[in-house]
Structures are given as structure tokens and as C-alpha cells.
Coordinates of N, CA and C in Angstrom, one line a residue:
M1 N -31.7 74.1 24.7 CA -31.0 72.8 24.5 C -31.5 72.2 23.2
A2 N -30.5 71.8 22.3 CA -30.9 71.2 21.0 C -31.5 69.9 21.2
Q3 N -32.5 69.6 20.4 CA -33.3 68.4 20.5 C -32.8 67.4 19.4
F4 N -32.5 66.1 19.9 CA -32.0 65.1 19.0 C -33.0 64.7 18.0
R5 N -32.6 64.6 16.8 CA -33.6 64.2 15.7 C -33.1 62.8 15.1
S6 N -34.1 62.0 14.9 CA -33.8 60.7 14.3 C -33.3 60.9 12.8
P7 N -32.3 60.1 12.4 CA -31.7 60.3 11.0 C -32.8 60.1 10.0
S8 N -32.7 61.0 9.0 CA -33.7 60.8 7.9 C -33.4 59.6 7.1
K9 N -34.2 59.3 6.1 CA -34.0 58.2 5.2 C -32.7 58.4 4.4
A10 N -32.5 59.6 4.0 CA -31.3 59.9 3.2 C -30.1 59.7 4.0
H11 N -30.1 60.1 5.3 CA -28.9 59.9 6.2 C -28.6 58.4 6.3
R12 N -29.7 57.6 6.5 CA -29.5 56.2 6.7 C -28.9 55.5 5.4
L13 N -29.3 56.0 4.3 CA -28.8 55.4 3.0 C -27.3 55.8 2.9
F14 N -26.9 57.0 3.3 CA -25.6 57.4 3.3 C -24.7 56.5 4.2
L15 N -25.2 56.2 5.4 CA -24.4 55.4 6.3 C -24.3 54.0 5.7
L16 N -25.3 53.5 5.0 CA -25.3 52.2 4.4 C -24.2 52.1 3.4
L17 N -23.9 53.1 2.6 CA -22.9 53.1 1.6 C -21.5 53.1 2.2
L18 N -21.4 53.6 3.4 CA -20.1 53.6 4.1 C -19.7 52.3 4.7
L19 N -20.6 51.4 4.9 CA -20.4 50.1 5.5 C -19.9 49.1 4.4
P20 N -19.0 48.1 4.8 CA -18.6 47.0 3.8 C -19.9 46.2 3.4
A21 N -19.7 45.6 2.3 CA -20.8 44.8 1.7 C -21.2 43.7 2.7
S22 N -20.2 43.1 3.4 CA -20.5 42.0 4.3 C -21.4 42.4 5.5
L23 N -21.5 43.8 5.7 CA -22.4 44.3 6.8 C -23.6 45.0 6.3
A24 N -24.0 44.7 5.1 CA -25.2 45.3 4.5 C -26.4 45.0 5.4
F25 N -27.3 46.0 5.6 CA -28.4 45.8 6.4 C -29.6 46.7 5.9
S26 N -30.7 46.4 6.4 CA -31.9 47.2 6.0 C -31.7 48.6 6.6
P27 N -32.1 49.6 5.8 CA -31.9 51.0 6.3 C -32.7 51.3 7.6
A28 N -33.7 50.5 7.8 CA -34.5 50.7 9.0 C -34.0 50.0 10.2
A29 N -33.0 49.1 10.1 CA -32.5 48.3 11.2 C -31.5 49.1 12.0
P30 N -31.5 49.0 13.3 CA -30.6 49.7 14.2 C -29.2 49.2 14.0
I31 N -28.2 50.1 14.1 CA -26.8 49.7 13.9 C -26.3 48.7 14.9
H32 N -26.8 48.8 16.2 CA -26.3 48.0 17.2 C -26.6 46.5 17.0
S33 N -27.6 46.2 16.1 CA -27.9 44.8 15.9 C -26.8 44.1 15.1
F34 N -25.9 44.8 14.4 CA -24.9 44.1 13.7 C -23.6 43.9 14.5
V35 N -23.5 44.6 15.6 CA -22.4 44.4 16.5 C -22.5 43.1 17.2
S36 N -23.7 42.7 17.6 CA -23.9 41.4 18.3 C -24.1 40.2 17.5
A37 N -24.1 40.4 16.1 CA -24.4 39.3 15.2 C -23.3 38.2 15.3
Q38 N -23.6 36.9 15.3 CA -22.7 35.8 15.4 C -22.5 35.2 14.1
P39 N -21.3 34.7 13.7 CA -21.0 34.1 12.5 C -21.7 32.7 12.4
T40 N -22.1 32.3 11.3 CA -22.8 31.0 11.1 C -21.8 29.9 10.7
S41 N -21.7 28.8 11.4 CA -20.8 27.7 11.1 C -21.2 27.0 9.9
T42 N -20.2 26.6 9.0 CA -20.5 25.9 7.8 C -19.8 24.5 7.8
S43 N -19.2 24.2 9.0 CA -18.5 22.9 9.0 C -19.5 21.7 9.1
T44 N -19.0 20.6 8.5 CA -19.8 19.4 8.5 C -19.2 18.3 9.4
S45 N -20.0 17.7 10.2 CA -19.5 16.7 11.1 C -19.2 15.4 10.4
L46 N -18.0 14.8 10.8 CA -17.6 13.6 10.2 C -18.3 12.4 10.7
C47 N -19.1 12.6 11.8 CA -19.8 11.5 12.5 C -21.2 11.3 11.8
S48 N -21.6 10.1 11.7 CA -22.9 9.8 11.1 C -23.9 10.2 12.1
A49 N -25.0 10.7 11.5 CA -26.2 11.2 12.4 C -26.8 10.0 13.1
S50 N -26.6 8.8 12.6 CA -27.2 7.6 13.2 C -26.3 7.0 14.2
N51 N -25.0 7.6 14.3 CA -24.0 7.0 15.2 C -23.8 5.6 15.0
T52 N -23.6 5.2 13.7 CA -23.4 3.8 13.4 C -22.0 3.4 13.8
A53 N -21.8 2.3 14.4 CA -20.5 1.8 14.9 C -19.6 1.4 13.7
P54 N -18.3 1.8 13.7 CA -17.4 1.5 12.6 C -17.3 0.0 12.4
A55 N -17.0 -0.5 11.2 CA -16.8 -1.9 10.9 C -15.6 -2.4 11.6
I56 N -15.6 -3.6 12.1 CA -14.5 -4.2 12.8 C -13.6 -4.9 11.8
P57 N -12.3 -4.5 11.7 CA -11.4 -5.2 10.7 C -11.3 -6.7 11.0
M58 N -11.2 -7.4 9.9 CA -11.0 -8.9 10.0 C -9.5 -9.2 9.7
W59 N -9.0 -10.1 10.5 CA -7.6 -10.6 10.3 C -7.6 -12.1 10.1
A60 N -6.6 -12.5 9.2 CA -6.4 -13.9 9.0 C -4.9 -14.1 8.6
Q61 N -4.3 -15.2 9.0 CA -2.9 -15.5 8.7 C -2.7 -16.9 8.3
H62 N -1.9 -17.1 7.2 CA -1.6 -18.5 6.7 C -0.2 -18.6 6.5
E63 N 0.3 -19.8 6.5 CA 1.7 -20.1 6.2 C 1.7 -21.2 5.1
I64 N 2.4 -20.9 4.0 CA 2.6 -22.0 3.0 C 4.1 -22.3 2.8
S65 N 4.4 -23.5 2.4 CA 5.7 -23.9 2.2 C 5.9 -24.4 0.8
I66 N 6.9 -23.9 0.1 CA 7.1 -24.2 -1.3 C 8.5 -24.5 -1.6
T67 N 8.8 -25.6 -2.3 CA 10.1 -25.9 -2.7 C 10.2 -25.7 -4.2
A68 N 11.0 -24.8 -4.6 CA 11.1 -24.5 -6.1 C 11.8 -25.6 -6.8
P69 N 11.4 -25.9 -8.0 CA 12.0 -27.0 -8.8 C 13.4 -26.8 -9.2
S70 N 13.8 -25.5 -9.2 CA 15.2 -25.1 -9.6 C 15.5 -23.7 -9.1
R71 N 16.7 -23.3 -9.3 CA 17.1 -21.9 -9.1 C 16.4 -21.1 -10.2
G72 N 15.9 -19.9 -9.8 CA 15.3 -19.0 -10.7 C 14.0 -18.4 -10.2
C73 N 13.2 -17.9 -11.1 CA 12.0 -17.2 -10.7 C 10.8 -18.1 -11.0
H74 N 9.9 -18.3 -10.1 CA 8.8 -19.2 -10.2 C 7.4 -18.6 -9.9
L75 N 6.4 -18.8 -10.7 CA 5.1 -18.2 -10.5 C 4.4 -19.0 -9.4
I76 N 3.9 -18.3 -8.4 CA 3.2 -19.0 -7.3 C 1.9 -18.4 -6.9
T77 N 1.3 -17.7 -7.9 CA 0.0 -17.0 -7.6 C -1.1 -18.0 -7.2
S78 N -1.1 -19.1 -7.9 CA -2.2 -20.1 -7.6 C -2.1 -20.7 -6.2
E79 N -0.8 -20.9 -5.8 CA -0.6 -21.5 -4.5 C -1.1 -20.5 -3.4
V80 N -0.8 -19.2 -3.6 CA -1.2 -18.1 -2.7 C -2.7 -18.0 -2.6
N81 N -3.3 -18.0 -3.8 CA -4.8 -17.9 -3.8 C -5.5 -19.0 -3.2
K82 N -5.0 -20.2 -3.4 CA -5.5 -21.4 -2.8 C -5.5 -21.4 -1.2
A83 N -4.4 -20.8 -0.7 CA -4.3 -20.8 0.8 C -5.2 -19.8 1.4
I84 N -5.6 -18.7 0.7 CA -6.3 -17.6 1.3 C -7.8 -17.5 0.9
Q85 N -8.2 -18.4 0.0 CA -9.5 -18.2 -0.7 C -10.7 -18.1 0.2
K86 N -10.7 -18.9 1.3 CA -11.9 -18.9 2.2 C -11.9 -17.6 3.0
D87 N -10.8 -17.1 3.5 CA -10.8 -15.8 4.3 C -11.0 -14.6 3.5
I88 N -10.4 -14.5 2.3 CA -10.4 -13.3 1.5 C -11.7 -13.1 0.8
A89 N -12.5 -14.2 0.7 CA -13.8 -14.1 0.0 C -14.8 -13.1 0.6
S90 N -14.7 -12.9 1.9 CA -15.6 -12.0 2.6 C -15.1 -10.6 2.8
M91 N -13.9 -10.3 2.2 CA -13.3 -9.0 2.4 C -13.6 -8.1 1.1
K92 N -14.3 -7.0 1.3 CA -14.5 -6.1 0.1 C -13.3 -5.2 -0.1
I93 N -12.6 -4.8 1.0 CA -11.5 -3.9 0.9 C -10.5 -4.3 2.0
G94 N -9.2 -4.2 1.7 CA -8.2 -4.6 2.6 C -6.8 -4.6 2.0
M95 N -5.9 -5.3 2.7 CA -4.5 -5.4 2.3 C -4.0 -6.8 2.6
A96 N -3.2 -7.4 1.7 CA -2.6 -8.7 2.0 C -1.1 -8.4 2.0
N97 N -0.4 -9.0 3.0 CA 1.1 -8.9 3.1 C 1.6 -10.3 3.0
L98 N 2.6 -10.5 2.1 CA 3.3 -11.7 2.0 C 4.8 -11.5 2.4
F99 N 5.3 -12.4 3.3 CA 6.6 -12.3 3.8 C 7.3 -13.6 3.8
I100 N 8.5 -13.7 3.1 CA 9.2 -14.9 3.0 C 10.3 -14.9 4.1
Q101 N 10.4 -16.0 4.8 CA 11.3 -16.1 6.0 C 12.7 -16.6 5.7
H102 N 13.3 -16.1 4.7 CA 14.6 -16.6 4.3 C 15.5 -15.4 3.8
T103 N 16.8 -15.7 3.7 CA 17.8 -14.7 3.3 C 18.4 -14.9 2.0
S104 N 18.1 -16.0 1.3 CA 18.6 -16.3 0.0 C 17.5 -16.6 -1.0
A105 N 16.3 -16.1 -0.7 CA 15.1 -16.2 -1.6 C 14.4 -14.9 -1.5
S106 N 13.5 -14.6 -2.4 CA 12.8 -13.3 -2.4 C 11.4 -13.5 -3.1
L107 N 10.7 -12.4 -3.0 CA 9.3 -12.3 -3.6 C 9.3 -11.0 -4.5
T108 N 8.6 -11.1 -5.6 CA 8.3 -10.0 -6.4 C 7.1 -10.2 -7.3
I109 N 6.6 -9.2 -7.9 CA 5.4 -9.2 -8.8 C 5.9 -8.8 -10.2
N110 N 5.6 -9.7 -11.2 CA 5.9 -9.4 -12.6 C 5.0 -10.2 -13.5
E111 N 5.4 -10.2 -14.8 CA 4.5 -10.8 -15.8 C 4.2 -12.3 -15.5
N112 N 2.9 -12.6 -15.7 CA 2.4 -14.0 -15.5 C 2.2 -14.8 -16.7
A113 N 2.5 -14.2 -17.9 CA 2.1 -14.9 -19.2 C 3.3 -15.6 -19.8
D114 N 4.2 -14.8 -20.3 CA 5.4 -15.4 -21.0 C 6.4 -15.9 -20.1
P115 N 6.7 -17.2 -20.1 CA 7.8 -17.7 -19.2 C 9.2 -17.2 -19.4
D116 N 9.4 -16.7 -20.6 CA 10.7 -16.1 -20.9 C 11.0 -14.9 -20.0
V117 N 10.0 -14.2 -19.5 CA 10.2 -13.1 -18.6 C 10.9 -13.7 -17.3
R118 N 10.5 -14.8 -16.8 CA 11.1 -15.3 -15.6 C 12.5 -15.8 -15.9
R119 N 12.7 -16.4 -17.1 CA 14.1 -16.8 -17.4 C 15.0 -15.6 -17.5
D120 N 14.5 -14.5 -18.2 CA 15.3 -13.4 -18.4 C 15.6 -12.6 -17.0
M121 N 14.7 -12.7 -16.1 CA 14.9 -12.1 -14.8 C 16.1 -12.8 -14.1
E122 N 16.1 -14.1 -14.2 CA 17.2 -14.9 -13.6 C 18.5 -14.5 -14.3
V123 N 18.6 -14.4 -15.6 CA 19.8 -14.0 -16.3 C 20.2 -12.6 -15.8
A124 N 19.3 -11.7 -15.7 CA 19.7 -10.3 -15.3 C 20.2 -10.3 -13.9
L125 N 19.6 -11.1 -13.0 CA 20.1 -11.1 -11.6 C 21.5 -11.7 -11.6
N126 N 21.8 -12.7 -12.4 CA 23.2 -13.3 -12.4 C 24.2 -12.3 -13.0
K127 N 23.8 -11.4 -13.9 CA 24.6 -10.4 -14.4 C 24.9 -9.3 -13.4
I128 N 23.9 -9.0 -12.6 CA 24.0 -7.9 -11.6 C 24.9 -8.4 -10.4
C129 N 24.8 -9.7 -10.0 CA 25.6 -10.2 -8.9 C 26.1 -11.6 -9.3
P130 N 27.2 -11.7 -10.0 CA 27.7 -13.0 -10.5 C 28.3 -13.9 -9.4
G131 N 28.1 -15.2 -9.6 CA 28.7 -16.1 -8.6 C 30.2 -16.0 -8.6
Q132 N 30.9 -15.6 -9.7 CA 32.3 -15.4 -9.8 C 32.9 -14.6 -8.6
W133 N 32.0 -13.6 -8.1 CA 32.5 -12.8 -7.0 C 32.9 -13.6 -5.8
T134 N 32.4 -14.8 -5.7 CA 32.7 -15.6 -4.5 C 34.1 -16.2 -4.7
K135 N 34.6 -16.3 -5.9 CA 35.9 -16.9 -6.2 C 37.0 -15.9 -6.3
D136 N 36.7 -14.7 -6.8 CA 37.8 -13.8 -7.1 C 38.1 -12.8 -5.9
G137 N 37.6 -13.1 -4.8 CA 37.9 -12.3 -3.6 C 37.0 -11.1 -3.3
T138 N 36.0 -10.9 -4.2 CA 35.0 -9.8 -3.9 C 34.3 -10.0 -2.6
F139 N 33.8 -11.3 -2.4 CA 33.1 -11.6 -1.2 C 34.0 -12.4 -0.2
R140 N 33.7 -12.2 1.1 CA 34.4 -12.9 2.1 C 33.5 -14.0 2.7
H141 N 32.2 -13.8 2.6 CA 31.2 -14.8 3.1 C 31.1 -15.9 2.0
T142 N 32.0 -16.9 2.1 CA 32.0 -17.9 1.0 C 31.9 -19.4 1.5
M143 N 31.8 -19.6 2.8 CA 31.8 -20.9 3.4 C 30.6 -21.8 3.0
E144 N 29.5 -21.1 2.6 CA 28.3 -21.9 2.3 C 28.1 -22.1 0.8
G145 N 29.1 -21.9 0.0 CA 29.0 -22.2 -1.4 C 29.0 -20.9 -2.3
E146 N 29.3 -21.2 -3.6 CA 29.4 -20.1 -4.5 C 28.1 -19.3 -4.7
D147 N 27.0 -20.0 -4.5 CA 25.7 -19.3 -4.8 C 25.1 -18.6 -3.5
D148 N 25.8 -18.7 -2.4 CA 25.2 -18.3 -1.1 C 25.2 -16.8 -1.0
M149 N 26.4 -16.2 -1.1 CA 26.5 -14.7 -0.9 C 25.7 -14.0 -2.0
P150 N 25.9 -14.4 -3.3 CA 25.0 -13.8 -4.3 C 23.5 -13.9 -4.0
G151 N 23.1 -15.0 -3.4 CA 21.8 -15.2 -3.0 C 21.3 -14.2 -2.0
H152 N 22.2 -13.9 -1.0 CA 21.8 -12.8 0.0 C 21.6 -11.5 -0.7
V153 N 22.5 -11.1 -1.6 CA 22.5 -9.8 -2.3 C 21.2 -9.8 -3.1
K154 N 20.9 -10.8 -3.9 CA 19.7 -10.8 -4.7 C 18.4 -10.7 -3.8
S155 N 18.4 -11.4 -2.7 CA 17.3 -11.3 -1.8 C 17.0 -9.9 -1.3
S156 N 18.1 -9.2 -1.0 CA 17.9 -7.8 -0.6 C 17.5 -6.9 -1.7
L157 N 18.0 -7.2 -2.9 CA 17.6 -6.3 -4.1 C 16.2 -6.5 -4.5
M158 N 15.7 -7.8 -4.4 CA 14.3 -8.1 -4.9 C 13.3 -7.8 -3.8
G159 N 13.7 -8.1 -2.5 CA 12.8 -7.9 -1.4 C 12.2 -9.1 -0.9
V160 N 11.8 -9.1 0.4 CA 11.3 -10.3 1.1 C 9.8 -10.2 1.4
S161 N 9.2 -9.1 1.0 CA 7.8 -8.9 1.4 C 7.0 -8.2 0.2
L162 N 5.7 -8.4 0.2 CA 4.9 -7.8 -0.8 C 3.6 -7.3 -0.1
N163 N 3.1 -6.1 -0.5 CA 1.7 -5.7 -0.1 C 0.8 -5.6 -1.3
I164 N -0.3 -6.3 -1.3 CA -1.2 -6.3 -2.4 C -2.6 -5.9 -1.9
P165 N -3.2 -5.0 -2.5 CA -4.6 -4.6 -2.1 C -5.6 -5.7 -2.3
I166 N -6.6 -5.7 -1.4 CA -7.7 -6.7 -1.6 C -8.9 -5.9 -2.0
K167 N -9.6 -6.4 -3.1 CA -10.7 -5.7 -3.7 C -11.8 -6.7 -4.0
N168 N -13.0 -6.6 -3.4 CA -14.1 -7.4 -3.7 C -13.8 -8.9 -3.6
G169 N -13.1 -9.3 -2.5 CA -12.9 -10.7 -2.2 C -11.7 -11.3 -3.0
R170 N -10.8 -10.6 -3.6 CA -9.7 -11.2 -4.3 C -8.5 -10.2 -4.2
L171 N -7.3 -10.8 -4.5 CA -6.1 -9.9 -4.7 C -6.3 -9.1 -5.9
A172 N -6.0 -7.8 -5.7 CA -6.2 -6.8 -6.8 C -5.0 -6.7 -7.7
L173 N -4.6 -7.9 -8.2 CA -3.5 -7.9 -9.2 C -3.9 -7.5 -10.6
G174 N -3.0 -6.9 -11.3 CA -3.3 -6.5 -12.7 C -3.5 -7.8 -13.6
T175 N -4.0 -7.6 -14.8 CA -4.3 -8.7 -15.7 C -3.0 -9.5 -15.9
W176 N -1.9 -8.9 -16.1 CA -0.7 -9.6 -16.4 C 0.3 -9.7 -15.3
Q177 N -0.2 -9.5 -14.1 CA 0.7 -9.6 -12.9 C 0.6 -10.9 -12.2
G178 N 1.7 -11.4 -11.8 CA 1.8 -12.7 -11.0 C 2.8 -12.6 -9.9
I179 N 2.6 -13.4 -8.9 CA 3.5 -13.4 -7.7 C 4.6 -14.4 -8.0
Y180 N 5.9 -13.9 -7.8 CA 7.0 -14.8 -8.1 C 7.7 -15.2 -6.7
L181 N 8.1 -16.4 -6.6 CA 9.1 -16.9 -5.6 C 10.4 -17.0 -6.4
N182 N 11.4 -16.2 -5.9 CA 12.7 -16.2 -6.6 C 13.6 -17.0 -5.7
E183 N 14.0 -18.2 -6.2 CA 15.0 -19.1 -5.5 C 16.4 -18.7 -6.0
H184 N 17.2 -18.3 -5.1 CA 18.6 -17.8 -5.5 C 19.7 -18.8 -5.2
R185 N 19.3 -20.0 -4.7 CA 20.4 -21.0 -4.5 C 20.3 -22.1 -5.6
D186 N 21.4 -22.8 -5.8 CA 21.4 -23.9 -6.8 C 20.8 -25.1 -6.3
Q187 N 20.7 -25.3 -5.0 CA 20.1 -26.5 -4.5 C 18.6 -26.5 -4.6
G188 N 18.1 -27.1 -5.7 CA 16.7 -27.1 -6.0 C 16.2 -28.5 -6.2
G189 N 15.0 -28.6 -6.7 CA 14.4 -29.9 -6.9 C 13.4 -30.2 -5.9
W190 N 12.2 -30.7 -6.4 CA 11.1 -31.0 -5.4 C 11.6 -32.1 -4.4
G191 N 11.4 -31.8 -3.2 CA 11.8 -32.7 -2.1 C 13.3 -32.7 -1.8
G192 N 14.1 -32.1 -2.6 CA 15.5 -32.1 -2.3 C 16.1 -30.7 -2.2
G193 N 15.4 -29.6 -2.4 CA 15.9 -28.3 -2.3 C 15.5 -27.6 -1.0
H194 N 15.6 -26.3 -1.0 CA 15.3 -25.5 0.1 C 13.8 -25.3 0.2
T195 N 13.1 -25.7 1.3 CA 11.7 -25.4 1.4 C 11.6 -24.0 1.9
R196 N 10.8 -23.2 1.2 CA 10.7 -21.8 1.5 C 9.3 -21.5 2.2
R197 N 9.3 -20.9 3.4 CA 8.1 -20.6 4.1 C 7.7 -19.2 3.8
I198 N 6.4 -19.0 3.5 CA 5.9 -17.7 3.2 C 4.7 -17.5 4.2
I199 N 4.7 -16.4 4.9 CA 3.6 -16.0 5.8 C 2.7 -15.0 5.0
I200 N 1.4 -15.3 5.0 CA 0.4 -14.4 4.3 C -0.5 -13.9 5.4
T201 N -0.5 -12.6 5.5 CA -1.4 -11.9 6.5 C -2.4 -11.1 5.8
L202 N -3.7 -11.3 6.1 CA -4.8 -10.5 5.5 C -5.5 -9.6 6.6
Q203 N -5.8 -8.4 6.1 CA -6.6 -7.5 6.9 C -7.6 -6.8 6.0
G204 N -8.9 -6.9 6.4 CA -9.9 -6.3 5.6 C -11.2 -6.1 6.2
Q205 N -12.1 -5.5 5.5 CA -13.5 -5.3 6.0 C -14.5 -5.8 4.9
S206 N -15.6 -6.3 5.4 CA -16.7 -6.8 4.5 C -17.6 -5.6 4.1

């Protein structure tokens, strides 16, 4: 009966060359040890080792009422900042939502320096949707005046809400950005025009 002989060093080296590089092992190690080897996990847990509780979001809400002095685009950034200054001061990161509760006025963000920009915005809007369309049969909704249906169209074009990031206790507006209230009706004047209500909702963390 033939007697089993242990593989020589040369045989073990030959077997090593036949194995993939990922299974490289010491020539003296038994082959069965690689069959039971388990892969090592490299994933990183998203949970903090200290199990620190997540920060609780802070919420605040304000309502401001503004009557524009005339039809057109009006800068209201200071009024918004005044209403939210106490609550936003403690928020390092978050979001502010502004929502106007009307169908013939709107909100937008644009240049805060040259007042000609606001004048030109009003001119452009009147070119896009002229009041003449109320008289020439283009519009059917005409009972509330020549400026009413064009006001509805402009409100939808410009939008009734804004989302502005909060950064380090203030609205993260650009250097030349300001918040506009766009009054699309002719009935203006302090105390005699349309009072526009704007809801400001803040969500953030300190």
C-alpha cells in the first residue's frame, strides 16, 4: 500500500501560483483555512458612537400686512426682516417660506439697488398681459375691472410663494437681491388700496 507523503516546499509553491492573488497565503498554511475565511466589513455606521440625540427643528410663523403705495413692484425686504428678526436670530440653518394670500398680487426676488429695475418689471408685465385684453374680448372675466384679469395672470406668472435659505441667523439673500411685493391692481395708495397679507413660516436648527 502506497504511503501518503506531505507535499514538498516546491509543490506548495506551485499550488500558490495557481491560486488567485486574493487568496494568497503562506506556503505553510493549510488550504482548508481559506475555505472558512470570512470577508471583513468596511461599512461605516451613520450613527454617532455617543448616540447623541438629533437636534429638534424650530418652527415660527408670522403674518404681515402691507398696502402698496401704487400698482407695480415694491421692495419689502426690510418689512420681512423686521417681522422675523427675533426668531431667525437663533437659527444657523433652515428655510423661510413666504406666501401671499391673494390672486392679483405676487412675490418675487430681484435687484434691490436700482429702482428702475422695479419700474421696468412693471412695464414688461404690462406688455406680456395688457389691460386692453379686457376690452377687446380676449378675456371673459371682466366684471371686476380692466386690471383684474390681467392681475390674475401676472400673479400666476410671478408666483405667490418664495423659499429662501436661512444661514447663520439671517435670510441668505445675495448682495443685490431683494424681496418684491408685486401689486397688480390699480387701486393703490396707503390706506386706500388692497391690503396684502403675507404668511412667513420659518423652520431651522440652532
